[in-house]
Amino acid sequence: MGNYANTKVYGTMLKEDKLFNKSEIINILKDSSKNDWLFKYADKVRADNVGDAVHLRGLVEFSNICKNSCKYCGLRLENHNIERYRILIEEILSIVENAVNMGYKTIVLQSGEDSYFSKDKMIEIIEGIKKFDVALTLSIGERSYEDYKAFKQAGADRYLIRIETTDRELYKQMHPNMNFENRIRCLKDLKELGYEVGTGCLVGLPNQTIESLADDILFFKEIEADMVGIGPFIPHPQTPLKYASSGSFELALKVMALTRILLPDINIPATTAMETLNPNGRIKALQSGANVVMPNVTSTKYRAKYEIYPNKICLNDKPEKCRGCIGAKIESIGRKIATNYGFSHNKG
Ligand code: 5AD
Ligand code: FES
């Protein structure tokens, strides 16, 4: 793997023979004059380490019921202004089958923290999905070691659980009744159980500092994340943060680009939240370090109800439309769609 620190543009700011340290990351995040350089640099690191193929992961949003109260999230328990739904096993499997027929090689099952989906219910769903020839990612929040172990044994391959922010004070403010240590415990358990582990953060939360974003990036490196998803915070009108300002697309892109530079061979999605703030956001992300897209494969009738933040893209679209749309966009920038399962290169 190349050493990317010896670069002319930041020559005066970078120590030789090592990747960016915290103060260098902070300088880059604060200095907008070299953004183009940063994005091109991350794009090259991406091309050199994970190649040109873009992995598509079909996202199934199977329940919007959540017992948590994250201040930023539209699915929070206190939001009585959404119609709650839960998709049961037969329908989940038919959604998955449809996605497989469209060529998806990875399915991502995402939901709020919905206690209805007990360990046994999840095992049934996982086993059902694994009968199709797909890699399976879960994104269902904090569970016990025993649950994670059972899901792994049932066939789950990967798990997404963003740390959201490594600033403990901010974490506490944003997540009443949750606890940072338990979040870390989940990440450690998942690693130990042999999952490919995805994490990530929100960019632009109220009171979030540039320094803490630098810590977030270093945290991804420290825990040896296999995947990192980064998205701008978008205020939801039915949450306590409704009057907060939105995160910046550009800053989120910079955090993502730096993550690529520090973790050259991981999988990084061009996130839906980026596209929500910028009509060409996912393509810009794919050209600034990202190598994954997670198109929604959930049936159209549920989409508007999975309103984590407002103005989510593709709310009225069918899974087939999203697949065609993103495929064409990816090809228009000279990239190709991966035909393999897209396991992480970050192994060993
Ligand atoms: N804006 C942007 N992203 C959000 N998420 C939750 N709420 C918001 C919001 N208001 C993100 C969190 C979570 C992921 C599923 O969605 O980072 O991990
Ligand atoms: Fe559902 Fe936070 S409110 S995960």
Coordinates of C-alpha atoms and ligand atoms in Angstrom, one line a residue:
M1 CA 0.0 0.0 0.0
G2 CA 1.3 3.4 -0.9
N3 CA 2.3 6.1 1.5
Y4 CA 0.2 9.0 0.7
A5 CA 1.7 11.5 3.2
N6 CA 4.5 12.7 0.9
T7 CA 2.4 15.0 -1.1
K8 CA 3.4 18.3 -2.4
V9 CA 0.3 20.3 -1.8
Y10 CA 0.3 19.8 2.0
G11 CA 4.1 19.3 2.1
T12 CA 4.5 21.9 4.8
M13 CA 1.7 20.5 6.9
L14 CA 2.5 16.9 6.8
K15 CA 5.2 15.0 8.5
E16 CA 7.0 12.6 6.3
D17 CA 6.4 8.9 6.3
K18 CA 3.1 8.8 8.1
L19 CA -0.5 9.4 7.5
F20 CA -2.3 12.5 8.7
N21 CA -2.3 13.0 12.5
K22 CA -5.0 14.8 14.4
S23 CA -3.8 18.3 13.9
E24 CA -3.2 17.7 10.2
I25 CA -6.8 16.4 9.9
I26 CA -8.1 19.4 11.7
N27 CA -6.2 21.8 9.4
I28 CA -7.5 20.1 6.3
L29 CA -11.1 20.1 7.7
K30 CA -10.8 23.9 8.5
D31 CA -9.2 24.9 5.2
S32 CA -11.6 24.9 2.3
S33 CA -9.0 26.2 -0.2
K34 CA -7.6 22.7 -0.9
N35 CA -10.9 20.7 -1.1
D36 CA -10.4 19.8 -4.8
W37 CA -7.0 18.5 -4.0
L38 CA -8.4 16.4 -1.1
F39 CA -11.2 14.9 -3.1
K40 CA -8.8 14.0 -6.0
Y41 CA -6.3 12.5 -3.6
A42 CA -9.0 10.4 -1.9
D43 CA -10.3 9.3 -5.3
K44 CA -6.8 8.1 -6.2
V45 CA -6.4 6.2 -2.9
R46 CA -9.8 4.6 -3.6
A47 CA -8.8 3.6 -7.2
D48 CA -5.4 2.2 -6.1
N49 CA -6.7 0.2 -3.2
V50 CA -10.2 -1.0 -4.0
G51 CA -10.4 -0.4 -7.7
D52 CA -13.1 1.1 -9.9
A53 CA -16.0 -1.3 -9.2
V54 CA -18.9 0.1 -7.2
H55 CA -20.7 -2.4 -4.9
L56 CA -24.5 -2.1 -4.7
R57 CA -26.1 -3.1 -1.5
G58 CA -29.9 -3.5 -1.5
L59 CA -31.4 -1.8 1.5
V60 CA -34.5 -3.2 3.1
E61 CA -36.1 -0.9 5.7
F62 CA -38.2 -3.5 7.4
S63 CA -39.5 -1.7 10.5
N64 CA -39.7 1.9 11.5
I65 CA -40.6 1.1 15.1
C66 CA -38.0 2.2 17.6
K67 CA -37.6 2.3 21.3
N68 CA -34.9 4.9 21.3
S69 CA -35.1 8.7 21.5
C70 CA -32.1 9.9 19.4
K71 CA -32.6 13.7 19.3
Y72 CA -31.9 13.9 15.5
C73 CA -33.9 10.8 14.3
G74 CA -37.4 11.0 12.9
L75 CA -38.0 7.4 14.0
R76 CA -37.6 8.3 17.6
L77 CA -40.2 6.9 20.0
E78 CA -41.7 10.4 20.8
N79 CA -42.6 11.1 17.2
H80 CA -46.3 10.3 17.1
N81 CA -46.6 11.9 13.7
I82 CA -45.5 8.9 11.7
E83 CA -47.4 5.8 10.8
R84 CA -45.4 2.9 12.1
Y85 CA -45.0 -0.3 10.2
R86 CA -43.3 -3.6 10.5
I87 CA -42.7 -6.0 7.5
L88 CA -43.0 -9.6 8.4
I89 CA -40.9 -12.5 7.2
E90 CA -42.8 -13.6 4.1
E91 CA -42.8 -10.1 2.7
I92 CA -39.2 -9.5 3.6
L93 CA -38.3 -12.6 1.7
S94 CA -40.2 -11.5 -1.3
I95 CA -38.5 -8.1 -1.2
V96 CA -35.2 -9.9 -1.0
E97 CA -36.1 -12.2 -3.9
N98 CA -37.0 -9.2 -6.0
A99 CA -33.6 -7.6 -5.2
V100 CA -31.7 -10.8 -6.0
N101 CA -33.5 -10.9 -9.4
M102 CA -32.2 -7.4 -10.0
G103 CA -28.7 -8.6 -9.4
Y104 CA -28.0 -7.5 -5.9
K105 CA -25.3 -9.5 -4.2
T106 CA -25.7 -8.0 -0.7
I107 CA -28.8 -7.3 1.3
V108 CA -28.8 -4.8 4.1
L109 CA -31.6 -5.3 6.7
Q110 CA -32.2 -2.1 8.6
S111 CA -34.8 -1.1 11.2
G112 CA -35.3 1.0 14.3
E113 CA -34.6 -0.8 17.6
D114 CA -37.8 -2.9 17.4
S115 CA -38.1 -5.4 20.2
Y116 CA -40.7 -7.4 18.3
F117 CA -37.8 -8.8 16.3
S118 CA -36.5 -11.2 19.0
K119 CA -33.4 -13.3 18.6
D120 CA -35.5 -16.2 17.2
K121 CA -37.5 -14.1 14.8
M122 CA -34.3 -12.6 13.4
I123 CA -32.7 -16.0 13.1
E124 CA -35.6 -17.2 10.9
I125 CA -35.3 -14.1 8.7
I126 CA -31.5 -14.4 8.4
E127 CA -31.8 -18.1 7.5
G128 CA -34.5 -17.4 5.0
I129 CA -32.4 -14.6 3.3
K130 CA -29.3 -16.7 3.3
K131 CA -31.1 -19.3 1.1
F132 CA -30.7 -16.8 -1.6
D133 CA -27.1 -16.5 -2.7
V134 CA -26.3 -13.2 -1.0
A135 CA -24.1 -11.6 1.6
L136 CA -26.2 -10.2 4.5
T137 CA -25.6 -7.1 6.5
L138 CA -27.7 -6.3 9.6
S139 CA -28.3 -2.7 10.8
I140 CA -30.7 -3.2 13.7
G141 CA -29.0 -1.4 16.5
E142 CA -27.7 -2.4 19.9
R143 CA -28.2 -6.1 20.9
S144 CA -26.6 -8.5 23.4
Y145 CA -23.5 -10.5 22.7
E146 CA -25.7 -13.6 22.6
D147 CA -27.9 -12.1 19.9
Y148 CA -25.0 -11.0 17.8
K149 CA -23.5 -14.5 18.1
A150 CA -26.8 -16.2 17.1
F151 CA -27.2 -13.9 14.1
K152 CA -23.7 -14.7 13.0
Q153 CA -24.3 -18.4 13.4
A154 CA -27.5 -18.0 11.4
G155 CA -25.5 -16.6 8.5
A156 CA -25.2 -12.8 8.9
D157 CA -21.9 -11.6 7.5
R158 CA -21.8 -7.9 8.3
Y159 CA -23.1 -5.4 10.8
L160 CA -23.6 -1.6 10.6
I161 CA -23.7 0.4 13.8
R162 CA -22.5 4.0 13.6
I163 CA -20.8 5.5 16.6
E164 CA -22.6 8.7 15.4
T165 CA -20.1 10.9 17.4
T166 CA -17.0 10.1 19.5
D167 CA -17.6 13.2 21.6
R168 CA -19.0 11.7 24.7
E169 CA -20.7 14.8 26.0
L170 CA -22.4 15.3 22.6
Y171 CA -23.2 11.6 22.5
K172 CA -25.0 11.9 25.8
Q173 CA -26.9 15.0 24.6
M174 CA -28.0 13.3 21.4
H175 CA -28.9 9.9 22.9
P176 CA -31.0 10.1 26.1
N177 CA -31.2 6.7 27.8
M178 CA -28.3 5.3 25.7
N179 CA -24.7 5.0 26.6
F180 CA -21.5 5.4 24.8
E181 CA -19.8 2.5 26.5
N182 CA -22.5 0.1 25.4
R183 CA -22.1 1.3 21.8
I184 CA -18.4 0.6 22.0
R185 CA -19.2 -2.8 23.6
C186 CA -21.4 -3.6 20.5
L187 CA -18.6 -2.7 18.1
K188 CA -16.1 -4.8 20.0
D189 CA -18.5 -7.8 20.3
L190 CA -19.2 -7.7 16.6
K191 CA -15.5 -7.6 15.7
E192 CA -14.7 -10.5 18.0
L193 CA -17.5 -12.5 16.5
G194 CA -16.0 -12.2 13.1
Y195 CA -18.5 -9.8 11.4
E196 CA -17.3 -7.3 8.9
V197 CA -18.1 -4.2 11.0
G198 CA -19.4 -0.9 9.7
T199 CA -19.5 2.3 11.7
G200 CA -19.6 6.0 10.9
C201 CA -20.7 9.4 12.1
L202 CA -23.1 12.2 11.5
V203 CA -21.5 15.5 10.4
G204 CA -23.0 18.8 11.5
L205 CA -24.8 17.9 14.7
P206 CA -25.4 21.0 16.9
N207 CA -22.4 21.6 19.1
Q208 CA -20.2 19.2 17.2
T209 CA -16.6 20.5 16.8
I210 CA -14.1 20.0 14.0
E211 CA -11.8 18.5 16.6
S212 CA -14.3 15.8 17.4
L213 CA -14.8 15.0 13.7
A214 CA -11.0 14.5 13.6
D215 CA -11.4 12.1 16.6
D216 CA -14.2 10.3 14.7
I217 CA -11.9 9.6 11.8
L218 CA -9.1 8.4 14.1
F219 CA -11.6 6.2 15.9
F220 CA -12.6 4.5 12.6
K221 CA -8.9 3.7 12.1
E222 CA -8.4 2.6 15.7
I223 CA -11.2 0.0 15.7
E224 CA -10.2 -1.2 12.2
A225 CA -13.6 -0.6 10.7
D226 CA -14.3 -2.6 7.6
M227 CA -16.9 -0.1 6.4
V228 CA -17.6 3.6 7.3
G229 CA -20.7 5.5 6.4
I230 CA -20.7 9.2 6.8
G231 CA -23.7 11.5 6.3
P232 CA -24.6 15.1 7.0
F233 CA -27.1 15.7 9.8
I234 CA -30.5 16.8 8.3
P235 CA -33.0 18.3 10.9
H236 CA -36.3 16.6 11.1
P237 CA -39.4 18.7 11.9
Q238 CA -40.8 16.2 14.4
T239 CA -37.6 16.1 16.6
P240 CA -36.1 18.4 19.2
L241 CA -33.5 19.5 16.7
K242 CA -36.1 20.8 14.2
Y243 CA -34.7 24.4 14.4
A244 CA -31.0 23.3 14.2
S245 CA -29.2 24.0 11.0
S246 CA -28.4 21.3 8.6
G247 CA -24.9 19.8 8.3
S248 CA -22.8 20.8 5.4
F249 CA -22.6 18.5 2.4
E250 CA -19.0 19.6 1.7
L251 CA -17.8 19.0 5.3
A252 CA -19.4 15.5 5.2
L253 CA -17.6 14.8 1.9
K254 CA -14.3 16.0 3.5
V255 CA -14.7 13.7 6.5
M256 CA -15.4 10.9 4.1
A257 CA -12.4 11.7 1.9
L258 CA -10.1 11.8 4.9
T259 CA -11.5 8.5 6.1
R260 CA -10.6 7.0 2.7
I261 CA -7.1 8.3 2.9
L262 CA -6.6 6.9 6.4
L263 CA -8.3 3.6 5.8
P264 CA -7.4 3.0 2.1
D265 CA -8.9 -0.5 1.6
I266 CA -12.3 -0.3 3.5
N267 CA -15.7 0.0 1.9
I268 CA -17.2 3.5 2.0
P269 CA -20.8 4.2 0.9
A270 CA -21.9 7.3 -1.0
T271 CA -24.7 8.0 1.5
T272 CA -28.4 8.8 0.8
A273 CA -28.2 11.8 3.2
M274 CA -25.4 13.2 0.9
E275 CA -27.7 12.9 -2.1
T276 CA -30.6 14.5 -0.1
L277 CA -28.5 17.7 0.4
N278 CA -26.9 17.7 -3.1
P279 CA -28.7 16.4 -6.2
N280 CA -25.4 14.9 -7.5
G281 CA -24.2 14.0 -4.0
R282 CA -23.6 10.2 -4.5
I283 CA -21.7 10.7 -7.7
K284 CA -19.5 13.4 -6.0
A285 CA -18.9 11.0 -3.1
L286 CA -18.0 8.2 -5.5
Q287 CA -15.4 10.5 -7.0
S288 CA -14.1 11.5 -3.6
G289 CA -13.3 8.2 -2.0
A290 CA -16.6 6.2 -1.9
N291 CA -16.9 2.7 -3.6
V292 CA -20.4 1.6 -2.4
V293 CA -24.0 2.7 -2.9
M294 CA -27.0 1.3 -1.0
P295 CA -30.1 1.7 -3.2
N296 CA -33.4 1.2 -1.4
V297 CA -35.1 -2.0 -2.4
T298 CA -38.0 -1.6 0.0
S299 CA -41.5 -1.6 -1.6
T300 CA -42.6 1.9 -2.5
K301 CA -45.6 1.9 -0.1
Y302 CA -43.3 1.9 3.0
R303 CA -40.6 4.3 1.9
A304 CA -42.2 7.6 3.0
K305 CA -42.7 6.1 6.4
Y306 CA -39.0 5.4 7.0
E307 CA -38.4 9.1 7.5
I308 CA -35.2 9.2 9.5
Y309 CA -34.8 12.7 8.1
P310 CA -37.0 14.8 5.7
N311 CA -36.8 14.9 1.9
K312 CA -35.2 11.5 1.6
I313 CA -34.6 10.6 -2.1
C314 CA -36.6 8.0 -4.1
L315 CA -39.6 8.1 -1.9
N316 CA -42.0 7.4 -4.7
D317 CA -39.7 5.2 -6.8
K318 CA -39.9 1.5 -7.3
P319 CA -36.8 -0.7 -6.5
E320 CA -36.4 -1.3 -10.3
K321 CA -36.3 2.4 -11.0
C322 CA -33.6 3.0 -8.3
R323 CA -31.5 0.1 -9.6
G324 CA -31.6 1.5 -13.2
C325 CA -31.1 5.1 -12.1
I326 CA -28.0 4.5 -10.0
G327 CA -26.6 2.0 -12.5
A328 CA -26.7 4.6 -15.3
K329 CA -25.2 7.3 -13.1
I330 CA -22.3 5.0 -12.1
E331 CA -21.6 4.0 -15.7
S332 CA -21.8 7.7 -16.8
I333 CA -18.6 8.4 -14.8
G334 CA -16.8 5.5 -16.2
R335 CA -17.1 3.2 -13.2
K336 CA -18.6 -0.3 -13.3
I337 CA -20.9 -2.2 -11.1
A338 CA -19.3 -5.0 -9.1
T339 CA -20.4 -8.5 -9.8
N340 CA -18.9 -10.1 -6.7
Y341 CA -20.0 -10.0 -3.1
G342 CA -17.8 -7.1 -2.2
F343 CA -16.3 -8.4 1.0
S344 CA -13.9 -6.0 2.7
H345 CA -10.2 -5.9 1.7
N346 CA -9.4 -4.9 5.2
K347 CA -8.6 -8.4 6.4
G348 CA -5.6 -9.8 8.2
Ligands
5AD1 N1 -30.0 13.3 9.5 C1 -29.1 12.5 8.9 N2 -28.8 11.2 9.3 C2 -29.5 10.7 10.3 N3 -29.5 9.5 10.8 C3 -30.5 9.4 11.8 N4 -31.1 10.6 11.9 C4 -30.5 11.4 10.9 C5 -30.8 12.8 10.5 N5 -31.7 13.6 11.1 C6 -28.6 8.4 10.5 C7 -27.8 7.9 11.7 C8 -28.1 6.4 11.7 C9 -28.5 6.2 10.3 C10 -29.3 5.0 10.1 O1 -29.2 7.3 9.9 O2 -26.4 8.1 11.6 O3 -27.1 5.6 12.2
FES2 FE1 -34.3 5.1 16.2 FE2 -32.4 6.5 17.1 S1 -34.5 7.0 17.2 S2 -32.2 4.6 16.2

